[in-house]
Coordinates of C-alpha atoms in Angstrom, one line a residue:
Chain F
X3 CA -3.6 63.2 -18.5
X4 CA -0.1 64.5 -17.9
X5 CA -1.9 66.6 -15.3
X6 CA -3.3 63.9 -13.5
X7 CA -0.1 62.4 -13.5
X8 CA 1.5 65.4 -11.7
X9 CA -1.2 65.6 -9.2
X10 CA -1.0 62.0 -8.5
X11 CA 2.9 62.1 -7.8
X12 CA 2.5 65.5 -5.7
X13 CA 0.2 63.7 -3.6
X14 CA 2.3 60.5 -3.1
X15 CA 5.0 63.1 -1.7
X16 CA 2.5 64.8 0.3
X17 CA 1.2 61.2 1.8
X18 CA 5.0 60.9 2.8
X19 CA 5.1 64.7 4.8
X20 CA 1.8 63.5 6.7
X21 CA 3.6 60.5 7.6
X22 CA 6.4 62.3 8.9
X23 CA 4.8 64.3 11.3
X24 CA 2.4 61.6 12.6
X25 CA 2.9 60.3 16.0
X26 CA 4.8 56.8 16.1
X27 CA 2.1 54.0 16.3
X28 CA 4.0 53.4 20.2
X29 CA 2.9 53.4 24.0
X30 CA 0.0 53.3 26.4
X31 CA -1.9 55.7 23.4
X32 CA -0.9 52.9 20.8
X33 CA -4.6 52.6 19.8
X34 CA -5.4 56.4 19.7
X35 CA -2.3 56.6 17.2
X36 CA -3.7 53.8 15.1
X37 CA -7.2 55.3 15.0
X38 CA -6.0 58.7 14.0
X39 CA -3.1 57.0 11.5
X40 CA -6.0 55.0 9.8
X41 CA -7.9 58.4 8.8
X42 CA -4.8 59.5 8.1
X43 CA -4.0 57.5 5.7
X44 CA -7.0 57.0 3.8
X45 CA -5.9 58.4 0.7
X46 CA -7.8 61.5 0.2
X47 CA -6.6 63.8 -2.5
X48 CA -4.4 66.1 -0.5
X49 CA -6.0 69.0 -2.1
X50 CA -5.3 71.3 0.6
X51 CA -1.8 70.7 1.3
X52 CA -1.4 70.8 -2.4
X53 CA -2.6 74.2 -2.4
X54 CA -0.6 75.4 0.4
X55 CA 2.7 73.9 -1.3
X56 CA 1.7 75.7 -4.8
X57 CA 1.1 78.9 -3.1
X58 CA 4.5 79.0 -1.6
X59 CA 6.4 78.1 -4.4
X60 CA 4.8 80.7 -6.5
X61 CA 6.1 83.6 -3.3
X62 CA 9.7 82.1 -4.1
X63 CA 9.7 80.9 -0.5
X64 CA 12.2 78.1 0.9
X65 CA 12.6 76.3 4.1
X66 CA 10.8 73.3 6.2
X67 CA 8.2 75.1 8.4
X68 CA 6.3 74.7 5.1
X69 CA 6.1 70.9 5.5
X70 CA 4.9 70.9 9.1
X71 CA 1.7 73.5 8.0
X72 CA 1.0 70.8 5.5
X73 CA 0.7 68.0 7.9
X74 CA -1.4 69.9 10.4
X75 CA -3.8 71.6 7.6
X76 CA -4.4 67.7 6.2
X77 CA -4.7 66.6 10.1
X78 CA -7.7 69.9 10.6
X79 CA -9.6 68.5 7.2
X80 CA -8.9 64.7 8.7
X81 CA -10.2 65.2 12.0
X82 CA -13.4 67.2 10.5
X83 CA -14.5 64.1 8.6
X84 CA -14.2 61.6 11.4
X85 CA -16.4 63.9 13.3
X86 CA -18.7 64.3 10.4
X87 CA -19.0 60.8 9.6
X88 CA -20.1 60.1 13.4
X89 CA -23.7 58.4 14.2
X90 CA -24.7 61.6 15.9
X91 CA -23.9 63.7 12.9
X92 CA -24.1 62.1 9.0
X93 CA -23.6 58.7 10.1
X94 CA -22.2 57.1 7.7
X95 CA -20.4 54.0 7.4
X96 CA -17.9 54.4 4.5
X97 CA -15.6 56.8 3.5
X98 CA -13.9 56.5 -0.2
X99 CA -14.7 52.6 0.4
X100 CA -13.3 52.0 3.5
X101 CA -14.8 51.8 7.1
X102 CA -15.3 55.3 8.5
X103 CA -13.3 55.5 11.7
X104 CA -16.2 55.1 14.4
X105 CA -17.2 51.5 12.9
X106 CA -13.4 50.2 13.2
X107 CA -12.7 51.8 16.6
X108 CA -15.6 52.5 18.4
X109 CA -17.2 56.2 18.7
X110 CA -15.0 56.9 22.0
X111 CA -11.8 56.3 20.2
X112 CA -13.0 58.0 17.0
X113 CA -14.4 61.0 18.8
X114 CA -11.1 60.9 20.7
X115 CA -9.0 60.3 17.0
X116 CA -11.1 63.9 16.2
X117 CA -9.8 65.7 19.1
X118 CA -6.4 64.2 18.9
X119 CA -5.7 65.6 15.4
X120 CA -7.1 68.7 15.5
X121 CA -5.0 69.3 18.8
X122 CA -1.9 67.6 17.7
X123 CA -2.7 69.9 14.4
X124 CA -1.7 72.8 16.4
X125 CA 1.0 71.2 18.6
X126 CA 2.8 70.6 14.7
X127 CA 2.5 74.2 13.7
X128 CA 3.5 75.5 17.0
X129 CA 7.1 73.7 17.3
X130 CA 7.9 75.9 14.0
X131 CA 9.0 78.6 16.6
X132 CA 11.6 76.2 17.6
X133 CA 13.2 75.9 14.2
X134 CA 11.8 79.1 11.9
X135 CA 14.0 81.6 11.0
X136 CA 10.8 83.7 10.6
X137 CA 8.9 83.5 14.1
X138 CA 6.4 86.4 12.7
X139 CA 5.5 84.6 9.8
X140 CA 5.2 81.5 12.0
X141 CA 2.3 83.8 14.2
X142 CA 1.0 84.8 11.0
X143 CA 0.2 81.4 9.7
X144 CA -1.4 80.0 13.3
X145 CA -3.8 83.0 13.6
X146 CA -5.0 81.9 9.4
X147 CA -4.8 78.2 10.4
X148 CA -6.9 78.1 13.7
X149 CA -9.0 80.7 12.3
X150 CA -9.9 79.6 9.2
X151 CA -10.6 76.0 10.8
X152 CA -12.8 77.9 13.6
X153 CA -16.0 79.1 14.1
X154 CA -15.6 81.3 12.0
X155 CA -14.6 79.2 9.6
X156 CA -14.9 75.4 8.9
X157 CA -16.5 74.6 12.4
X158 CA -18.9 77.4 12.5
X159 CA -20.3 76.7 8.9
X160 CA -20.8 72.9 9.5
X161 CA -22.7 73.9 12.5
X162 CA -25.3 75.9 10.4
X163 CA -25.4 72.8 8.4
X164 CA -26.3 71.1 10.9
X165 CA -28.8 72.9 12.5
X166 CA -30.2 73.5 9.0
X167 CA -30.6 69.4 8.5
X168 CA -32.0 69.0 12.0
X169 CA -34.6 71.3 12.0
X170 CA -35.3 70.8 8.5
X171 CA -35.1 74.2 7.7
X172 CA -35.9 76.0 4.4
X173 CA -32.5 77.5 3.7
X174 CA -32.1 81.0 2.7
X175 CA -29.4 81.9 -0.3
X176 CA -27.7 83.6 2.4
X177 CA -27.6 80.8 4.8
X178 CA -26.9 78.5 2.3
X179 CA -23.6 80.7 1.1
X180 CA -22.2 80.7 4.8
X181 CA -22.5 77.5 5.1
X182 CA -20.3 77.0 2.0
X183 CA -18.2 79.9 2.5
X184 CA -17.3 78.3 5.8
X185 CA -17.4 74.5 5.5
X186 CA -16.3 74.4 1.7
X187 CA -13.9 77.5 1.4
X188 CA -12.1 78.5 4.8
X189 CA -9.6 75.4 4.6
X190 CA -9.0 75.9 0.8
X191 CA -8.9 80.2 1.9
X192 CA -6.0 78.9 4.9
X193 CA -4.4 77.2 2.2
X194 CA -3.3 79.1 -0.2
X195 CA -3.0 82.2 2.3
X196 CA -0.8 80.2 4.5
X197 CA 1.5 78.9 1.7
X198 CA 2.0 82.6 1.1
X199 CA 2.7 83.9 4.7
X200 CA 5.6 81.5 5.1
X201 CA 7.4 82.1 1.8
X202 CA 7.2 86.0 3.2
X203 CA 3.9 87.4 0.8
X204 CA 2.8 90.8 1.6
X205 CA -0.5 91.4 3.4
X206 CA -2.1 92.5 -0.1
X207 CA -1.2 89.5 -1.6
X208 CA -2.5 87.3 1.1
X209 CA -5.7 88.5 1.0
X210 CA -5.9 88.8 -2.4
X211 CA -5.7 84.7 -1.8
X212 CA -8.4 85.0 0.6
X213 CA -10.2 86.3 -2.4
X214 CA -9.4 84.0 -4.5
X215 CA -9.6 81.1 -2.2
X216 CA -13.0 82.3 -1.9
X217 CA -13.9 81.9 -5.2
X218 CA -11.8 78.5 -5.6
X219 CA -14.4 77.1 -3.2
X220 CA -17.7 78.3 -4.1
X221 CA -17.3 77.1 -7.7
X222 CA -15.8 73.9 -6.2
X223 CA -19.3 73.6 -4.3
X224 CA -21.7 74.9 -7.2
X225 CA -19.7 72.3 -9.5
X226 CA -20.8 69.1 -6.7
X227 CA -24.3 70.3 -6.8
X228 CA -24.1 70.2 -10.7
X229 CA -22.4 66.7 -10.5
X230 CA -25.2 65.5 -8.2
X231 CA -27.6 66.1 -11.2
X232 CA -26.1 65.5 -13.8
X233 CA -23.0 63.4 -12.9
X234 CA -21.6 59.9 -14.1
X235 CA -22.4 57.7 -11.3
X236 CA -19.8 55.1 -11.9
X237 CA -17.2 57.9 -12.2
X238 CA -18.5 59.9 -8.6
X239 CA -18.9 56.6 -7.1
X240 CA -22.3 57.4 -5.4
X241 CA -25.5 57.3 -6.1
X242 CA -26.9 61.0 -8.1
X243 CA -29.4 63.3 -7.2
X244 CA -29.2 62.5 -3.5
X245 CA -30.3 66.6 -3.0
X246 CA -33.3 66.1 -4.9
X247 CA -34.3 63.7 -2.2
X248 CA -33.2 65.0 0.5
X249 CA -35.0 68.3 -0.4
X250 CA -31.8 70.4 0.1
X251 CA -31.6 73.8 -1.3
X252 CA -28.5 74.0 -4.0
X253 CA -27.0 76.6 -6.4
X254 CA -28.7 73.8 -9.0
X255 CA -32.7 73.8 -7.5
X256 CA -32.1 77.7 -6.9
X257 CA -30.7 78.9 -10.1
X258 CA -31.3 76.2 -12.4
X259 CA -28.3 74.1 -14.5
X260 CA -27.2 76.9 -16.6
X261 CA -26.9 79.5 -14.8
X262 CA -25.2 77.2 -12.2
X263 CA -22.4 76.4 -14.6
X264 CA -22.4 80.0 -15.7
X265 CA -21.9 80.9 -12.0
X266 CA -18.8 78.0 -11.8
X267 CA -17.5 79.5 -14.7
X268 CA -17.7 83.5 -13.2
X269 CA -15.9 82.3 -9.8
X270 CA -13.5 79.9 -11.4
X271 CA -12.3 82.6 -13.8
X272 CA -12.2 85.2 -11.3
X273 CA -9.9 83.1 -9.1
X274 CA -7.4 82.1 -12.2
X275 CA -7.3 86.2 -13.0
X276 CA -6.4 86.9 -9.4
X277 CA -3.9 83.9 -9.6
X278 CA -2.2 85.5 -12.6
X279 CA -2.1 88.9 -11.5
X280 CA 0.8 88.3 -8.6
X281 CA 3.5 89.0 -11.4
X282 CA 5.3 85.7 -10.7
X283 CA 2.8 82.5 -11.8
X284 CA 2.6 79.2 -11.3
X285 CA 0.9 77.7 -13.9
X286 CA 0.3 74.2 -11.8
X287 CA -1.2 75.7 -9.9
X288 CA -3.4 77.4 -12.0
X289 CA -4.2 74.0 -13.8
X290 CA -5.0 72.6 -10.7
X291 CA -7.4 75.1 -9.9
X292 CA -9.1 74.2 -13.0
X293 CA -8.9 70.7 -13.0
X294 CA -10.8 71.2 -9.7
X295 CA -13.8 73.3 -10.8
X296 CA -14.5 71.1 -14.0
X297 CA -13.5 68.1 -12.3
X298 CA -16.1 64.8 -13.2
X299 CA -16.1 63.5 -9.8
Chain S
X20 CA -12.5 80.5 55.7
X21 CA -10.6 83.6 54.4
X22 CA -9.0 81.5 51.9
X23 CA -11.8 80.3 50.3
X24 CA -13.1 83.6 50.1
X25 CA -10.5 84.7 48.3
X26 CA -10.6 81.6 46.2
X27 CA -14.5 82.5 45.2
X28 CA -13.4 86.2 44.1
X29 CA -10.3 85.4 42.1
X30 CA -12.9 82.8 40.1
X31 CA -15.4 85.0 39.9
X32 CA -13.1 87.8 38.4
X33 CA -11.6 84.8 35.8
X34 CA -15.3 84.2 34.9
X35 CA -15.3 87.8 33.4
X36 CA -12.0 87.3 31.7
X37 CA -13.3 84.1 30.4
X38 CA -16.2 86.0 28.9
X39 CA -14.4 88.1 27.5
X40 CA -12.8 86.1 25.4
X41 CA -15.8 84.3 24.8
X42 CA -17.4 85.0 20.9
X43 CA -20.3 86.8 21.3
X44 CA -23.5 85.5 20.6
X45 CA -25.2 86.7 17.4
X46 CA -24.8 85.6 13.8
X47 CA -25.5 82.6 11.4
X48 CA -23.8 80.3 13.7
X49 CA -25.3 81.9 17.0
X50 CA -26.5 78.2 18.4
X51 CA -23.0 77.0 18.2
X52 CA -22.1 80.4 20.2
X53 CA -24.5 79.6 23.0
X54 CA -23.5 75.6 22.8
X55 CA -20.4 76.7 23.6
X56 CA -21.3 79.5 26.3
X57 CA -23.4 76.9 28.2
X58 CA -21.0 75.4 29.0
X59 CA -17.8 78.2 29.5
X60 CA -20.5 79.7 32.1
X61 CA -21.7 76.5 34.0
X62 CA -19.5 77.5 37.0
X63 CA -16.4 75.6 37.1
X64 CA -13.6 76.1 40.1
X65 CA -11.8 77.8 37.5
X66 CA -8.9 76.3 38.8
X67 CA -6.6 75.5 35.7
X68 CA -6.3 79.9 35.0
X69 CA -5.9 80.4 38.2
X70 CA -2.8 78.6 38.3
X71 CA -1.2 79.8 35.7
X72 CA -2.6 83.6 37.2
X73 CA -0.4 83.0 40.5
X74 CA 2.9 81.5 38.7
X75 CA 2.6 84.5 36.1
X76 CA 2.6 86.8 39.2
X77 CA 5.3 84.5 41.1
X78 CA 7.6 85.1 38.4
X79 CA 6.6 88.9 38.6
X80 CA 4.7 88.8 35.2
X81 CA 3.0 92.0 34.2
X82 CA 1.0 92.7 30.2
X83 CA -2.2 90.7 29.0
X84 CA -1.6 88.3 27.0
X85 CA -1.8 85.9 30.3
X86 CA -5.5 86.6 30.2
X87 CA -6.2 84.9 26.7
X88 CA -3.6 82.1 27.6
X89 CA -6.0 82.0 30.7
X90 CA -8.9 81.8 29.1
X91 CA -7.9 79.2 26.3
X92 CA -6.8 76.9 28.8
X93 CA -10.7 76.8 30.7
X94 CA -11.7 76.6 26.8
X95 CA -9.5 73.4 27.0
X96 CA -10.7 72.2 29.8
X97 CA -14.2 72.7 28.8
X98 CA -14.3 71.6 25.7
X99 CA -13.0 67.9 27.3
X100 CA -15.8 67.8 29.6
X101 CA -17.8 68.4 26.9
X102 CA -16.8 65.1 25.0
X103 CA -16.2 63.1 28.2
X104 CA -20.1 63.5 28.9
X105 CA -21.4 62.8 25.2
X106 CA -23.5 59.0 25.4
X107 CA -20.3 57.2 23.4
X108 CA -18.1 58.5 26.4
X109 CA -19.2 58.5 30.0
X110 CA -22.9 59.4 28.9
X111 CA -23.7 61.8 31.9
X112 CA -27.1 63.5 31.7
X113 CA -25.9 66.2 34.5
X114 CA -23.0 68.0 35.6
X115 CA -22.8 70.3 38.2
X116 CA -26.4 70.1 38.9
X117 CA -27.0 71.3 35.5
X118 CA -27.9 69.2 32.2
X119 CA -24.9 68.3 29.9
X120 CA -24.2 70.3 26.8
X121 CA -25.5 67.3 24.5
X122 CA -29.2 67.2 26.7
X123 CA -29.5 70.7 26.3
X124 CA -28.0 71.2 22.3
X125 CA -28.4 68.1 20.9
X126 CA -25.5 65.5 20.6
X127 CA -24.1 66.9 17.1
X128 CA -23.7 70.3 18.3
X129 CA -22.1 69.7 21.4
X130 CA -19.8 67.4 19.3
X131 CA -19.5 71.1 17.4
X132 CA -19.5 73.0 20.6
X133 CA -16.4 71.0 21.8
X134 CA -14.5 71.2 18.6
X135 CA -15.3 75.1 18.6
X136 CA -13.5 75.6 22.1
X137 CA -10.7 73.4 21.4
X138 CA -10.1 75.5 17.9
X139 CA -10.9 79.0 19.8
X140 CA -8.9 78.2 22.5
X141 CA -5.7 78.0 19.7
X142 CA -7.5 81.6 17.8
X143 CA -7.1 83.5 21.3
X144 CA -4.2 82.2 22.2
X145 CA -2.6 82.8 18.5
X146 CA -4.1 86.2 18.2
X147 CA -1.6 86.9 20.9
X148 CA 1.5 87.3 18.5
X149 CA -0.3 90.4 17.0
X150 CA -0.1 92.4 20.6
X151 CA 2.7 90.7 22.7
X152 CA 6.1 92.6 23.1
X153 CA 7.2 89.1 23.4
X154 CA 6.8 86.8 20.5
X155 CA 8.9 84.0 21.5
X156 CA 7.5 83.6 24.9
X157 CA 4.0 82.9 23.2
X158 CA 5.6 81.0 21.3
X159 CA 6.9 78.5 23.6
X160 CA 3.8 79.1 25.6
X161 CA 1.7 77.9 22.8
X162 CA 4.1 74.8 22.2
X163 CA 3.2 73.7 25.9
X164 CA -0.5 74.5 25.6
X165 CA -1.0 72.4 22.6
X166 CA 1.5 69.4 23.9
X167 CA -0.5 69.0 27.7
X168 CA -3.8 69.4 25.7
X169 CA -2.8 66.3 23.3
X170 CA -2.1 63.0 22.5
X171 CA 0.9 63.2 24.3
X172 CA -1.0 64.9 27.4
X173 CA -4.7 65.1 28.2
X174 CA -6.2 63.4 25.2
X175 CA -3.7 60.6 25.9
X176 CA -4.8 59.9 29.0
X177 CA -8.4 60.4 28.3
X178 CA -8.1 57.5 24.7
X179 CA -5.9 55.1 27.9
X180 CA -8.5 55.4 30.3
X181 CA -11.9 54.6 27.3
X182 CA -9.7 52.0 26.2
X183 CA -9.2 50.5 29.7
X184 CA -13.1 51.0 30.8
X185 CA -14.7 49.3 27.5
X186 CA -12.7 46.5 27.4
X187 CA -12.7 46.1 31.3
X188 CA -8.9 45.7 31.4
X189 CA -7.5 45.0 34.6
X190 CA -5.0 48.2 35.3
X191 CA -1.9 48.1 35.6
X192 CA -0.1 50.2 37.9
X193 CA 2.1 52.1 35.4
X194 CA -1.4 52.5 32.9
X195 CA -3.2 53.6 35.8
X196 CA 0.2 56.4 36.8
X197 CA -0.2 57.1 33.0
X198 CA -4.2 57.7 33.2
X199 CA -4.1 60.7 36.1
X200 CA -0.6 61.9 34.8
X201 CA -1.7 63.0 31.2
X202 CA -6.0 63.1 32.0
X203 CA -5.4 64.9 35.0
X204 CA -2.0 66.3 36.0
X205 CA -1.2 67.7 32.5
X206 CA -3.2 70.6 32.5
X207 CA -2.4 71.4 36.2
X208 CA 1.1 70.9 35.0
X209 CA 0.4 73.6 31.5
X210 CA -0.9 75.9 33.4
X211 CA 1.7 76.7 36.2
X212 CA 4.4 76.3 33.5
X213 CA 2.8 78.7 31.0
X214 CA 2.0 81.5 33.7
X215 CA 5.8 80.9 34.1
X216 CA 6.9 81.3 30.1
X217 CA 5.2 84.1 29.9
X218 CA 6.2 86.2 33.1
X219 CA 9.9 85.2 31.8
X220 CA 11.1 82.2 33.7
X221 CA 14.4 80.5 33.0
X222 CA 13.5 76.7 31.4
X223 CA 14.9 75.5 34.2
X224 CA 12.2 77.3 36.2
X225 CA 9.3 76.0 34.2
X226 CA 10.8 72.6 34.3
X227 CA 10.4 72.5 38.0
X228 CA 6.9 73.8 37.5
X229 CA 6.6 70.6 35.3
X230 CA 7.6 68.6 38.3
X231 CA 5.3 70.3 41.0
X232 CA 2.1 70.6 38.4
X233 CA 2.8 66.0 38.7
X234 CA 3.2 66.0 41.7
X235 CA -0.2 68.3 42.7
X236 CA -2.1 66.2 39.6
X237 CA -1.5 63.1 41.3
X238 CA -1.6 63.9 44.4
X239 CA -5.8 65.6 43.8
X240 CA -5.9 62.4 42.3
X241 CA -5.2 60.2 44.9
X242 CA -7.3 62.5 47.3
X243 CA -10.2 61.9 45.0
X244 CA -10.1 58.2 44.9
X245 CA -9.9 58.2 48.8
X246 CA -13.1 60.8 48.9
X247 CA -14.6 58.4 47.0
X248 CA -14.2 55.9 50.1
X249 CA -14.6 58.1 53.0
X250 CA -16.3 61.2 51.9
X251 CA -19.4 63.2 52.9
X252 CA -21.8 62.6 50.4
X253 CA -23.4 65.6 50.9
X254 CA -20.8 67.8 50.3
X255 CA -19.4 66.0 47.3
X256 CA -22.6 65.9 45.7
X257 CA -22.1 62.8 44.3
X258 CA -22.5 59.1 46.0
X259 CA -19.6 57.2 47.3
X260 CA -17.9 54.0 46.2
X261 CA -18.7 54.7 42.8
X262 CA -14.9 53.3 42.1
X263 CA -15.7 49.5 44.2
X264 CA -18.9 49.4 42.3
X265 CA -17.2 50.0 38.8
X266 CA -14.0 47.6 40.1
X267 CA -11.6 50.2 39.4
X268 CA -8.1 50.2 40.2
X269 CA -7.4 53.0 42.0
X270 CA -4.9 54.1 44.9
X271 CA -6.8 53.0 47.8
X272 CA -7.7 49.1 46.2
X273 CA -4.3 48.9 45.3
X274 CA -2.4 50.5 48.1
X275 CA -4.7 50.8 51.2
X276 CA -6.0 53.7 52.6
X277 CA -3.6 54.5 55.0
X278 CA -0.5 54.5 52.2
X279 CA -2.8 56.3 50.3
X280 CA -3.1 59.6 52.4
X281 CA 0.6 59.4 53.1
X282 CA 1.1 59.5 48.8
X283 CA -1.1 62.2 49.1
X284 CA 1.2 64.2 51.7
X285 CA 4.4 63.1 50.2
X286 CA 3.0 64.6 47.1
X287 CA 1.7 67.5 48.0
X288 CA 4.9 68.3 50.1
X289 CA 7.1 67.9 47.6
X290 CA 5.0 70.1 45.4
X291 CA 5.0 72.9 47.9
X292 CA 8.8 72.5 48.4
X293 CA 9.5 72.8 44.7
X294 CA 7.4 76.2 45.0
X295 CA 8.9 77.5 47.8
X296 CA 12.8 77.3 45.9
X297 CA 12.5 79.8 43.9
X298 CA 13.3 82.8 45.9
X299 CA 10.2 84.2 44.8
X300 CA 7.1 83.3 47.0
X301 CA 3.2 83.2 46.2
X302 CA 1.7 82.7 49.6
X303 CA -1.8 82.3 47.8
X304 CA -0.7 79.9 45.7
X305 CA 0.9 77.4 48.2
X306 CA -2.3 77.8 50.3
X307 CA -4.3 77.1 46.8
X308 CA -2.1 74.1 46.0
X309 CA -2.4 72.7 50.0
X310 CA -6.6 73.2 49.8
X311 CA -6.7 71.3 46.5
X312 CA -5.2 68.4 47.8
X313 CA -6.3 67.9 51.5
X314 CA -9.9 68.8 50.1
X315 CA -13.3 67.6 51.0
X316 CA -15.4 67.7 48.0

């Protein structure tokens, strides 16, 4: 409970950094800034952000480039589900209760909201070399961000997905891995990593975070296929066993329930003993992590 | 004659550098790779590199990073043509002669396709800090790359001018100046000033490039709407009055013909004035800048 508690008040703080670095709501563009403000704001968990801001604090590092790699890793994971939720891709109509973007602005605007973020994403990180004492660690952290986001990275594994729904494919393990290793993982990988660049980590320890940023999102994944089983509806607030009918391969219909939760278990404790092996710890963080994989919804 | 012989084998030699850069086309994503090659390889004037080519070697600019800075910006470029023809934009079947990325792929991959160059573009161009003896000049490179490509520049203008068309707004002048300035002048306008940034030019320089790269964006612009009036179908390959059909404001309804091609001069002049100040000359380039504008197709 007092966990939740602290997660809840990070992320107010967190909701108050994304503001900061949004575009005023002004000019010819005043409805392009309203359509990407209102994904914006929709009060998603700010898990990535989080991440980043744990990571740093547990390199010792200091200083305000931090803040602006926040508000363009949340504007990346903002943009991607606008796009996702577009007619042409899942289609859906609510997001977390509220409208999705596309059905309050139209799909122009909310393709044009998509491209908008992402961009201004990059134009956020890229005025750090203004103000950073650091400029290398300021290069360091765009070639993780735009990688990670890439496609080799969040873009390239939703297009598998895609292709994999559309031609109603029968998905290898393989496949099925990239797809999460890519869609699921690469953001939470950028996360942590890029926390870590900016507060002057080694290269070791960063991709000792790719590692473990790894593991964070696989067992984050294998733990929503086990939910879609064997979840509390009310609590998930959506409807269970939605793989089941849509015939999707899972960790769940591959490996069966136990050795699913065997496998969260494996990745999720491989991540916390990389997380405690840096020498200087930070056990929020390390809660979070947890909280994450045996999270109830 | 010579000129546009020229023209053909510096585009065909940025083709190359283009594919270069290009990811190749093999792995678990390889659809999204040839999505996005499609349409990097359909043949475009190649126009927006070889702008910033010529001020780079204006300013006397020698090293490599120019190329991926090159090659990003057509990524940019592409990617927006990309969205601009999806069926919730301007729903065009063909361009160039050829079918549009979403015929071809499908409209959720070349939503995928478009994100992936937009996001590549930012991976080249960032990759550069690894190799470039000049850090801050990719830095400040990058900052104007990402700002034209945004809300604040291309994507701007593009979210104005959707706006404008679905609700069948009657223009003003200013949102109309606002349209062609950030849809069309602000890439012109990145590319000369980052050719500049990264050969070394004083900010003062590549804020007169600023000014010129306007003044050539609306001046193609104006030369378009007026080819729309009295051009040769045949060689535009496109029908005429497409603009009095659709009752757009443009240059000519509002301000005549004849005014029209004297804004066009006025323009352009002052754009080739603003290039010929700076001690240094690129012969090419002014006779590049003077065929865009009194052009025919």
């Amino acid at each position: 409970m007092a966990l939740e508690e602290t997660i809840k008040e990070k992320a107010a703080a967190i909701d108050e950094i994304v503001a900061a670095y949004t575009p005023e709501v002004t000019g010819f563009q005043k409805t392009l800034f309203e359509a990407m403000d209102y994904s914006l704001q929709a009060g998603g968990k700010r898990l990535r952000p989080m991440l980043m801001q744990e990571s740093f604090a547990m390199f010792g590092g200091n200083g305000d480039s931090l803040q602006a790699f926040m508000a363009a890793q949340e504007m990346i994971h903002t943009y991607s589900l606008i796009h996702d939720d577009l007619p042409a891709m899942d289609n859906d109509d609510y997001r977390r209760g509220r409208k999705t973007n596309h059905v309050v602005f139209g799909e122009a605007m909310a393709i044009l909201a998509g491209d908008g973020l992402l961009n201004y994403a990059y134009e956020v990180a890229a005025k750090c070399f203004e103000t950073s004492k650091y400029p290398e660690r300021i290069g360091k952290a765009m070639m993780i961000l735009t990688k990670k986001a890439g496609v080799y990275g969040m873009v390239g594994g939703q297009a598998v997905d895609v292709e994999a729904e559309k031609k109603d494919l029968a998905l290898t393990e393989d496949t099925l891995l990239f797809i999460h290793e890519n869609k699921t993982a690469a953001l939470i990988q950028s996360s942590l990593m890029i926390g870590a660049v900016l507060a002057g980590a080694t290269d070791e320890e960063v991709s000792q975070l790719e590692k473990a940023g790894y593991d964070i999102g696989i067992a984050f994944q294998i733990q929503d296929d086990i939910l879609d089983v064997i979840g509390d509806e009310a609590k998930l607030g959506k409807p269970l066993h939605s793989d089941e009918k849509n015939g999707k391969l899972t960790y769940v219909s591959a490996h069966g329930l136990e050795e699913s939760k065997k496998q969260v278990e494996a990745y999720s404790e491989e991540a916390i003993r990389i997380l405690q092996g840096f020498g200087h710890r930070n056990l929020f963080l390390e809660e979070l992590v947890k909280s994450l994989i045996s999270r109830e919804k």
